[in-house]
PDB file of C-alpha atoms in Angstrom:
ATOM      1  CA  MET A   1       0.000   0.000   0.000  1.00 49.00           C
ATOM      2  CA  SER A   2       1.272   3.487  -0.845  1.00 48.00           C
ATOM      3  CA  VAL A   3      -0.276   6.827   0.092  1.00 47.00           C
ATOM      4  CA  ALA A   4       0.889  10.106  -1.454  1.00 43.00           C
ATOM      5  CA  VAL A   5      -0.442  13.484  -0.404  1.00 43.00           C
ATOM      6  CA  ALA A   6       1.349  16.478  -1.922  1.00 41.00           C
ATOM      7  CA  PRO A   7       2.461  18.941   0.766  1.00 44.00           C
ATOM      8  CA  ALA A   8       1.482  22.565   0.330  1.00 47.00           C
ATOM      9  CA  GLY A   9       3.710  25.558   0.971  1.00 48.00           C
ATOM     10  CA  ALA A  10       6.834  27.257  -0.276  1.00 51.00           C
ATOM     11  CA  ASP A  11       9.370  26.050  -2.802  1.00 67.00           C
ATOM     12  CA  PRO A  12      11.103  22.895  -1.553  1.00 93.00           C
ATOM     13  CA  ALA A  13      14.260  23.142   0.519  1.00 97.00           C
ATOM     14  CA  LEU A  14      14.853  19.464  -0.297  1.00 98.00           C
ATOM     15  CA  GLU A  15      13.752  17.501  -3.362  1.00 98.00           C
ATOM     16  CA  VAL A  16      14.357  13.777  -3.825  1.00 98.00           C
ATOM     17  CA  ALA A  17      13.150  12.116  -7.037  1.00 97.00           C
ATOM     18  CA  ASP A  18      13.335   8.586  -8.470  1.00 96.00           C
ATOM     19  CA  LEU A  19      16.145   7.636  -6.085  1.00 97.00           C
ATOM     20  CA  ASP A  20      17.517   4.098  -6.304  1.00 97.00           C
ATOM     21  CA  PHE A  21      20.491   2.729  -4.387  1.00 96.00           C
ATOM     22  CA  SER A  22      21.951  -0.760  -4.162  1.00 94.00           C
ATOM     23  CA  TYR A  23      24.778  -2.177  -2.084  1.00 88.00           C
ATOM     24  CA  SER A  24      26.610  -5.310  -3.215  1.00 87.00           C
ATOM     25  CA  GLY A  25      23.782  -5.949  -5.654  1.00 87.00           C
ATOM     26  CA  LYS A  26      21.070  -5.674  -2.978  1.00 92.00           C
ATOM     27  CA  PRO A  27      18.473  -2.896  -3.476  1.00 94.00           C
ATOM     28  CA  ILE A  28      18.411  -0.611  -0.428  1.00 95.00           C
ATOM     29  CA  LEU A  29      16.294   2.286  -1.752  1.00 97.00           C
ATOM     30  CA  LYS A  30      13.737   1.915  -4.536  1.00 97.00           C
ATOM     31  CA  GLN A  31      12.211   4.856  -6.438  1.00 97.00           C
ATOM     32  CA  VAL A  32      12.255   7.100  -3.382  1.00 98.00           C
ATOM     33  CA  GLY A  33      10.754  10.529  -3.939  1.00 98.00           C
ATOM     34  CA  PHE A  34       9.497  13.360  -1.712  1.00 98.00           C
ATOM     35  CA  SER A  35      10.055  17.055  -1.004  1.00 98.00           C
ATOM     36  CA  VAL A  36      10.297  19.198   2.115  1.00 98.00           C
ATOM     37  CA  ALA A  37       9.055  22.802   1.938  1.00 96.00           C
ATOM     38  CA  GLN A  38      11.115  25.682   3.295  1.00 95.00           C
ATOM     39  CA  GLY A  39      10.107  26.009   6.934  1.00 95.00           C
ATOM     40  CA  GLY A  40       8.463  22.592   6.877  1.00 96.00           C
ATOM     41  CA  PHE A  41       8.986  19.834   9.431  1.00 98.00           C
ATOM     42  CA  ALA A  42       9.080  16.390   7.840  1.00 98.00           C
ATOM     43  CA  VAL A  43       9.381  13.174   9.819  1.00 98.00           C
ATOM     44  CA  LEU A  44      11.069  10.312   7.980  1.00 98.00           C
ATOM     45  CA  LEU A  45       9.370   7.499   9.860  1.00 98.00           C
ATOM     46  CA  GLY A  46      10.462   3.918   9.432  1.00 97.00           C
ATOM     47  CA  PRO A  47      11.532   0.795  11.312  1.00 95.00           C
ATOM     48  CA  ASN A  48      15.180  -0.032  11.829  1.00 91.00           C
ATOM     49  CA  GLY A  49      16.666  -1.170   8.527  1.00 91.00           C
ATOM     50  CA  ALA A  50      14.161   0.776   6.429  1.00 95.00           C
ATOM     51  CA  GLY A  51      16.890   2.762   4.665  1.00 96.00           C
ATOM     52  CA  LYS A  52      16.712   6.042   6.601  1.00 96.00           C
ATOM     53  CA  THR A  53      20.431   6.310   7.335  1.00 94.00           C
ATOM     54  CA  THR A  54      21.309   5.275   3.778  1.00 96.00           C
ATOM     55  CA  LEU A  55      19.073   8.059   2.483  1.00 97.00           C
ATOM     56  CA  PHE A  56      20.778  10.590   4.757  1.00 96.00           C
ATOM     57  CA  SER A  57      24.174   9.352   3.559  1.00 95.00           C
ATOM     58  CA  LEU A  58      23.117  10.004  -0.036  1.00 96.00           C
ATOM     59  CA  ILE A  59      21.746  13.470   0.714  1.00 96.00           C
ATOM     60  CA  THR A  60      25.001  14.421   2.470  1.00 95.00           C
ATOM     61  CA  ARG A  61      27.162  12.704  -0.190  1.00 93.00           C
ATOM     62  CA  LEU A  62      28.761  10.195   2.157  1.00 92.00           C
ATOM     63  CA  TYR A  63      27.454   7.771  -0.487  1.00 92.00           C
ATOM     64  CA  ASP A  64      27.319   8.704  -4.152  1.00 86.00           C
ATOM     65  CA  ARG A  65      26.468   5.594  -6.183  1.00 72.00           C
ATOM     66  CA  ARG A  66      22.826   6.158  -7.040  1.00 77.00           C
ATOM     67  CA  VAL A  67      20.166   6.644  -9.680  1.00 91.00           C
ATOM     68  CA  GLY A  68      17.874   9.634  -9.276  1.00 96.00           C
ATOM     69  CA  THR A  69      18.015  13.255  -8.207  1.00 96.00           C
ATOM     70  CA  ILE A  70      18.631  15.041  -4.910  1.00 97.00           C
ATOM     71  CA  ARG A  71      18.437  18.844  -4.749  1.00 96.00           C
ATOM     72  CA  VAL A  72      18.925  21.173  -1.790  1.00 97.00           C
ATOM     73  CA  GLY A  73      17.664  24.685  -2.403  1.00 94.00           C
ATOM     74  CA  GLY A  74      17.481  23.853  -6.094  1.00 94.00           C
ATOM     75  CA  CYS A  75      21.144  22.723  -6.225  1.00 95.00           C
ATOM     76  CA  ASP A  76      21.884  19.147  -7.265  1.00 95.00           C
ATOM     77  CA  VAL A  77      24.062  17.495  -4.614  1.00 95.00           C
ATOM     78  CA  ARG A  78      26.190  15.850  -7.300  1.00 92.00           C
ATOM     79  CA  ASP A  79      26.547  18.605  -9.915  1.00 93.00           C
ATOM     80  CA  LEU A  80      26.585  21.558  -7.483  1.00 94.00           C
ATOM     81  CA  SER A  81      27.783  19.795  -4.363  1.00 92.00           C
ATOM     82  CA  THR A  82      29.480  22.772  -2.679  1.00 93.00           C
ATOM     83  CA  ALA A  83      26.385  24.957  -3.018  1.00 94.00           C
ATOM     84  CA  ALA A  84      24.072  22.139  -1.924  1.00 95.00           C
ATOM     85  CA  LEU A  85      26.107  21.017   1.076  1.00 94.00           C
ATOM     86  CA  GLY A  86      26.583  24.611   2.204  1.00 92.00           C
ATOM     87  CA  GLN A  87      22.812  24.935   2.633  1.00 95.00           C
ATOM     88  CA  MET A  88      22.422  21.995   5.008  1.00 95.00           C
ATOM     89  CA  GLY A  89      23.254  21.242   8.609  1.00 95.00           C
ATOM     90  CA  VAL A  90      23.487  17.644   9.794  1.00 95.00           C
ATOM     91  CA  VAL A  91      23.152  15.771  13.081  1.00 94.00           C
ATOM     92  CA  PHE A  92      24.221  12.193  12.448  1.00 90.00           C
ATOM     93  CA  GLN A  93      22.986   9.167  14.378  1.00 87.00           C
ATOM     94  CA  GLN A  94      26.475   8.481  15.737  1.00 87.00           C
ATOM     95  CA  PRO A  95      27.973  11.325  17.820  1.00 86.00           C
ATOM     96  CA  THR A  96      30.776  13.183  16.039  1.00 90.00           C
ATOM     97  CA  LEU A  97      31.929  15.717  18.628  1.00 95.00           C
ATOM     98  CA  ASP A  98      35.518  15.735  19.892  1.00 96.00           C
ATOM     99  CA  LEU A  99      35.109  14.714  23.531  1.00 96.00           C
ATOM    100  CA  ASP A 100      38.392  16.291  24.630  1.00 96.00           C
ATOM    101  CA  LEU A 101      37.584  19.741  23.260  1.00 97.00           C
ATOM    102  CA  THR A 102      35.314  22.251  24.948  1.00 97.00           C
ATOM    103  CA  VAL A 103      31.920  23.118  23.535  1.00 96.00           C
ATOM    104  CA  ARG A 104      33.279  26.399  22.179  1.00 95.00           C
ATOM    105  CA  GLN A 105      36.293  24.680  20.594  1.00 96.00           C
ATOM    106  CA  ASN A 106      34.059  22.144  18.842  1.00 95.00           C
ATOM    107  CA  LEU A 107      31.872  24.912  17.471  1.00 95.00           C
ATOM    108  CA  ALA A 108      34.846  27.052  16.429  1.00 94.00           C
ATOM    109  CA  TYR A 109      36.404  24.153  14.528  1.00 93.00           C
ATOM    110  CA  HIS A 110      33.162  23.491  12.635  1.00 92.00           C
ATOM    111  CA  ALA A 111      32.752  27.199  11.842  1.00 93.00           C
ATOM    112  CA  ALA A 112      36.269  27.310  10.415  1.00 92.00           C
ATOM    113  CA  LEU A 113      35.414  24.430   8.075  1.00 88.00           C
ATOM    114  CA  HIS A 114      32.606  26.612   6.698  1.00 88.00           C
ATOM    115  CA  GLY A 115      34.955  29.567   6.233  1.00 91.00           C
ATOM    116  CA  MET A 116      33.293  31.685   8.908  1.00 91.00           C
ATOM    117  CA  SER A 117      35.254  34.533  10.475  1.00 93.00           C
ATOM    118  CA  THR A 118      36.193  34.226  14.142  1.00 92.00           C
ATOM    119  CA  ARG A 119      33.859  37.081  15.081  1.00 93.00           C
ATOM    120  CA  THR A 120      30.890  35.648  13.174  1.00 93.00           C
ATOM    121  CA  ALA A 121      31.543  32.162  14.522  1.00 92.00           C
ATOM    122  CA  ARG A 122      31.643  33.407  18.113  1.00 92.00           C
ATOM    123  CA  ARG A 123      28.446  35.417  17.677  1.00 93.00           C
ATOM    124  CA  GLN A 124      26.612  32.506  16.098  1.00 91.00           C
ATOM    125  CA  ALA A 125      27.894  30.043  18.695  1.00 92.00           C
ATOM    126  CA  ASP A 126      26.779  32.285  21.557  1.00 92.00           C
ATOM    127  CA  GLU A 127      23.332  32.687  19.992  1.00 91.00           C
ATOM    128  CA  GLN A 128      22.777  28.988  19.374  1.00 91.00           C
ATOM    129  CA  VAL A 129      23.987  27.716  22.746  1.00 90.00           C
ATOM    130  CA  GLU A 130      21.835  30.268  24.571  1.00 90.00           C
ATOM    131  CA  ARG A 131      18.763  29.143  22.645  1.00 88.00           C
ATOM    132  CA  LEU A 132      19.578  25.542  23.507  1.00 88.00           C
ATOM    133  CA  GLY A 133      20.151  26.231  27.193  1.00 88.00           C
ATOM    134  CA  LEU A 134      23.894  25.596  27.026  1.00 88.00           C
ATOM    135  CA  GLY A 135      25.205  29.080  27.741  1.00 87.00           C
ATOM    136  CA  ASP A 136      26.875  27.984  30.983  1.00 91.00           C
ATOM    137  CA  HIS A 137      28.657  25.054  29.319  1.00 93.00           C
ATOM    138  CA  LEU A 138      30.745  26.714  26.597  1.00 93.00           C
ATOM    139  CA  ARG A 139      34.011  26.150  28.459  1.00 94.00           C
ATOM    140  CA  ARG A 140      33.264  22.590  29.532  1.00 96.00           C
ATOM    141  CA  ARG A 141      34.775  19.617  27.755  1.00 97.00           C
ATOM    142  CA  VAL A 142      32.183  17.643  25.826  1.00 96.00           C
ATOM    143  CA  ARG A 143      32.939  14.449  27.769  1.00 96.00           C
ATOM    144  CA  GLU A 144      31.653  16.210  30.899  1.00 97.00           C
ATOM    145  CA  LEU A 145      28.202  16.758  29.379  1.00 95.00           C
ATOM    146  CA  SER A 146      25.146  14.511  29.532  1.00 92.00           C
ATOM    147  CA  GLY A 147      23.873  12.724  26.434  1.00 92.00           C
ATOM    148  CA  GLY A 148      21.107  15.260  25.956  1.00 91.00           C
ATOM    149  CA  GLN A 149      23.508  18.179  26.287  1.00 93.00           C
ATOM    150  CA  ARG A 150      25.868  16.644  23.728  1.00 94.00           C
ATOM    151  CA  ARG A 151      23.001  16.305  21.258  1.00 92.00           C
ATOM    152  CA  ARG A 152      22.140  19.958  21.778  1.00 92.00           C
ATOM    153  CA  VAL A 153      25.742  20.905  21.023  1.00 95.00           C
ATOM    154  CA  GLU A 154      25.519  18.926  17.774  1.00 94.00           C
ATOM    155  CA  ILE A 155      22.328  20.767  16.835  1.00 94.00           C
ATOM    156  CA  ALA A 156      23.997  24.107  17.615  1.00 93.00           C
ATOM    157  CA  ARG A 157      26.951  23.081  15.465  1.00 94.00           C
ATOM    158  CA  GLY A 158      24.665  22.180  12.572  1.00 93.00           C
ATOM    159  CA  LEU A 159      23.019  25.620  12.730  1.00 93.00           C
ATOM    160  CA  LEU A 160      26.153  27.789  12.948  1.00 93.00           C
ATOM    161  CA  HIS A 161      26.243  28.616   9.232  1.00 92.00           C
ATOM    162  CA  ARG A 162      22.477  29.291   9.097  1.00 92.00           C
ATOM    163  CA  PRO A 163      21.468  26.426   6.804  1.00 94.00           C
ATOM    164  CA  ARG A 164      18.093  26.336   5.091  1.00 95.00           C
ATOM    165  CA  LEU A 165      17.830  22.569   5.733  1.00 97.00           C
ATOM    166  CA  LEU A 166      18.609  20.651   8.941  1.00 97.00           C
ATOM    167  CA  LEU A 167      18.921  16.859   8.791  1.00 98.00           C
ATOM    168  CA  LEU A 168      18.655  14.861  12.017  1.00 97.00           C
ATOM    169  CA  ASP A 169      19.169  11.091  11.922  1.00 95.00           C
ATOM    170  CA  GLU A 170      17.617   9.398  14.987  1.00 94.00           C
ATOM    171  CA  PRO A 171      18.826  12.298  17.170  1.00 93.00           C
ATOM    172  CA  THR A 172      17.129  11.118  20.376  1.00 92.00           C
ATOM    173  CA  VAL A 173      18.453   7.543  20.479  1.00 88.00           C
ATOM    174  CA  GLY A 174      19.688   6.683  23.968  1.00 86.00           C
ATOM    175  CA  LEU A 175      18.296   9.817  25.615  1.00 89.00           C
ATOM    176  CA  ASP A 176      15.923   9.985  28.570  1.00 88.00           C
ATOM    177  CA  VAL A 177      12.309  11.019  28.062  1.00 91.00           C
ATOM    178  CA  ALA A 178      12.795  14.637  29.155  1.00 90.00           C
ATOM    179  CA  SER A 179      15.845  15.127  26.917  1.00 89.00           C
ATOM    180  CA  ARG A 180      14.021  13.545  23.974  1.00 91.00           C
ATOM    181  CA  ARG A 181      11.029  15.808  24.409  1.00 92.00           C
ATOM    182  CA  GLY A 182      13.167  18.930  24.705  1.00 91.00           C
ATOM    183  CA  ILE A 183      15.102  18.213  21.514  1.00 92.00           C
ATOM    184  CA  VAL A 184      11.940  17.395  19.543  1.00 94.00           C
ATOM    185  CA  GLU A 185      10.323  20.642  20.686  1.00 94.00           C
ATOM    186  CA  HIS A 186      13.403  22.721  19.875  1.00 92.00           C
ATOM    187  CA  ALA A 187      13.591  21.291  16.351  1.00 94.00           C
ATOM    188  CA  HIS A 188       9.947  22.203  15.801  1.00 95.00           C
ATOM    189  CA  ARG A 189      10.616  25.755  16.986  1.00 93.00           C
ATOM    190  CA  LEU A 190      13.459  26.061  14.487  1.00 91.00           C
ATOM    191  CA  SER A 191      11.042  25.149  11.732  1.00 94.00           C
ATOM    192  CA  HIS A 192       8.192  27.346  12.920  1.00 93.00           C
ATOM    193  CA  ASP A 193      10.102  30.410  14.139  1.00 92.00           C
ATOM    194  CA  ASP A 194      13.221  30.489  11.942  1.00 92.00           C
ATOM    195  CA  GLY A 195      11.932  28.964   8.714  1.00 93.00           C
ATOM    196  CA  VAL A 196      14.494  26.155   8.751  1.00 95.00           C
ATOM    197  CA  ALA A 197      13.336  23.072   6.852  1.00 97.00           C
ATOM    198  CA  VAL A 198      13.780  19.983   9.033  1.00 98.00           C
ATOM    199  CA  LEU A 199      14.023  16.343   7.993  1.00 98.00           C
ATOM    200  CA  TRP A 200      13.827  14.278  11.179  1.00 98.00           C
ATOM    201  CA  ALA A 201      14.475  10.535  10.866  1.00 97.00           C
ATOM    202  CA  THR A 202      13.063   8.304  13.590  1.00 96.00           C
ATOM    203  CA  HIS A 203      11.436   4.962  14.336  1.00 95.00           C
ATOM    204  CA  LEU A 204       9.551   6.426  17.314  1.00 95.00           C
ATOM    205  CA  ILE A 205       5.890   7.205  16.646  1.00 96.00           C
ATOM    206  CA  ASP A 206       5.584   9.520  19.651  1.00 95.00           C
ATOM    207  CA  GLU A 207       8.000  11.996  18.057  1.00 96.00           C
ATOM    208  CA  VAL A 208       5.431  12.817  15.354  1.00 97.00           C
ATOM    209  CA  HIS A 209       3.371  15.988  15.839  1.00 97.00           C
ATOM    210  CA  ALA A 210      -0.091  16.416  14.356  1.00 96.00           C
ATOM    211  CA  THR A 211       1.113  19.246  12.094  1.00 96.00           C
ATOM    212  CA  ASP A 212       4.110  17.357  10.664  1.00 98.00           C
ATOM    213  CA  GLN A 213       4.619  16.057   7.168  1.00 98.00           C
ATOM    214  CA  VAL A 214       5.200  12.312   7.513  1.00 99.00           C
ATOM    215  CA  ILE A 215       7.183  10.206   5.058  1.00 99.00           C
ATOM    216  CA  VAL A 216       6.826   6.507   5.845  1.00 98.00           C
ATOM    217  CA  LEU A 217       9.852   4.574   4.595  1.00 98.00           C
ATOM    218  CA  ASP A 218       9.788   0.782   4.778  1.00 97.00           C
ATOM    219  CA  ARG A 219      12.115  -1.699   3.107  1.00 96.00           C
ATOM    220  CA  GLY A 220      13.549   1.062   0.957  1.00 97.00           C
ATOM    221  CA  CYS A 221      10.180   2.272  -0.395  1.00 97.00           C
ATOM    222  CA  VAL A 222       8.103   5.337   0.456  1.00 98.00           C
ATOM    223  CA  ARG A 223       4.758   3.929   1.622  1.00 97.00           C
ATOM    224  CA  ALA A 224       3.165   7.299   2.408  1.00 98.00           C
ATOM    225  CA  ASP A 225       3.964  11.008   2.195  1.00 98.00           C
ATOM    226  CA  GLY A 226       1.652  13.683   3.548  1.00 98.00           C
ATOM    227  CA  GLY A 227       0.052  15.232   6.603  1.00 98.00           C
ATOM    228  CA  VAL A 228      -0.872  13.130   9.614  1.00 98.00           C
ATOM    229  CA  ALA A 229      -4.633  13.576   9.154  1.00 98.00           C
ATOM    230  CA  ASP A 230      -4.414  12.838   5.420  1.00 97.00           C
ATOM    231  CA  ILE A 231      -2.461   9.612   5.964  1.00 98.00           C
ATOM    232  CA  GLN A 232      -4.893   8.491   8.653  1.00 98.00           C
ATOM    233  CA  ALA A 233      -7.836   9.209   6.353  1.00 98.00           C
ATOM    234  CA  ALA A 234      -6.235   7.385   3.426  1.00 96.00           C
ATOM    235  CA  THR A 235      -5.551   4.297   5.556  1.00 97.00           C
ATOM    236  CA  GLY A 236      -8.878   4.399   7.400  1.00 98.00           C
ATOM    237  CA  THR A 237      -7.185   4.640  10.792  1.00 98.00           C
ATOM    238  CA  ALA A 238      -7.654   6.807  13.877  1.00 98.00           C
ATOM    239  CA  THR A 239      -3.990   7.331  14.817  1.00 97.00           C
ATOM    240  CA  ILE A 240      -0.688   7.696  13.008  1.00 98.00           C
ATOM    241  CA  ALA A 241       0.539   4.614  14.891  1.00 97.00           C
ATOM    242  CA  ASP A 242      -2.287   2.542  13.405  1.00 98.00           C
ATOM    243  CA  ALA A 243      -1.649   4.032   9.963  1.00 98.00           C
ATOM    244  CA  PHE A 244       2.043   3.151  10.261  1.00 97.00           C
ATOM    245  CA  ASP A 245       1.147  -0.444  11.132  1.00 97.00           C
ATOM    246  CA  VAL A 246      -1.184  -0.708   8.133  1.00 97.00           C
ATOM    247  CA  LEU A 247       1.382   0.743   5.744  1.00 96.00           C
ATOM    248  CA  THR A 248       4.322  -1.333   6.922  1.00 94.00           C
ATOM    249  CA  GLU A 249       2.343  -4.564   7.193  1.00 87.00           C
ATOM    250  CA  ALA A 250       1.143  -4.055   3.614  1.00 63.00           C
ATOM    251  CA  GLY A 251       4.744  -3.618   2.550  1.00 53.00           C
ATOM    252  CA  HIS A 252       5.670  -6.959   4.107  1.00 58.00           C
ATOM    253  CA  ALA A 253       2.742  -8.867   2.607  1.00 51.00           C
TER     254      ALA A 253
END
């Protein structure tokens, strides 16, 4: 079963079309296509092994062998990779902070990679850590922080260069309930208040908000793409959890 509901809104910050990817002859992604509007919050919802991390690796060009098109802000990630990658911030599933550096040092290093001046980098770092409740931790080494605080530092790092698209791959894995909730809410505020397009990959149904665009990915295929209410109506279900079960069970039939 496949449900497609075209999202309304501004021009897409992210466009994926006819995307295929195989590894060692095994298809991992099959004809994947969707778009995320500027300022939109899209949840890439799928079970473990659905292909979410592979998709993120293709968008960020960690992987490149593929058939299909990926554009960020209208720039193809293969043909105009510098322009495309410069418009996105990324929080990977596996932590990538240097544990022996302070929060400020981690942020300064990332800013330098983007060619930001020291003054601009410091201003942006101060702004982001304050918004994330980390203002008192700038001089602390990352290894001294909790898991939730480290994730917040990674989000701040991904926003330093003011991207139009923020990718988060299972960003709440291993966090306690309060930390999870705080990070989910902050990401939604970025979308709503700052106009940042967010693609949030998760297998956790409770991280979906009623106003989100939901892209259900299962076994490498997009089973549904649209608003929560539209997907529920199309599947004849009362909750997004029930709709997810219907869509993924149909994919396994």
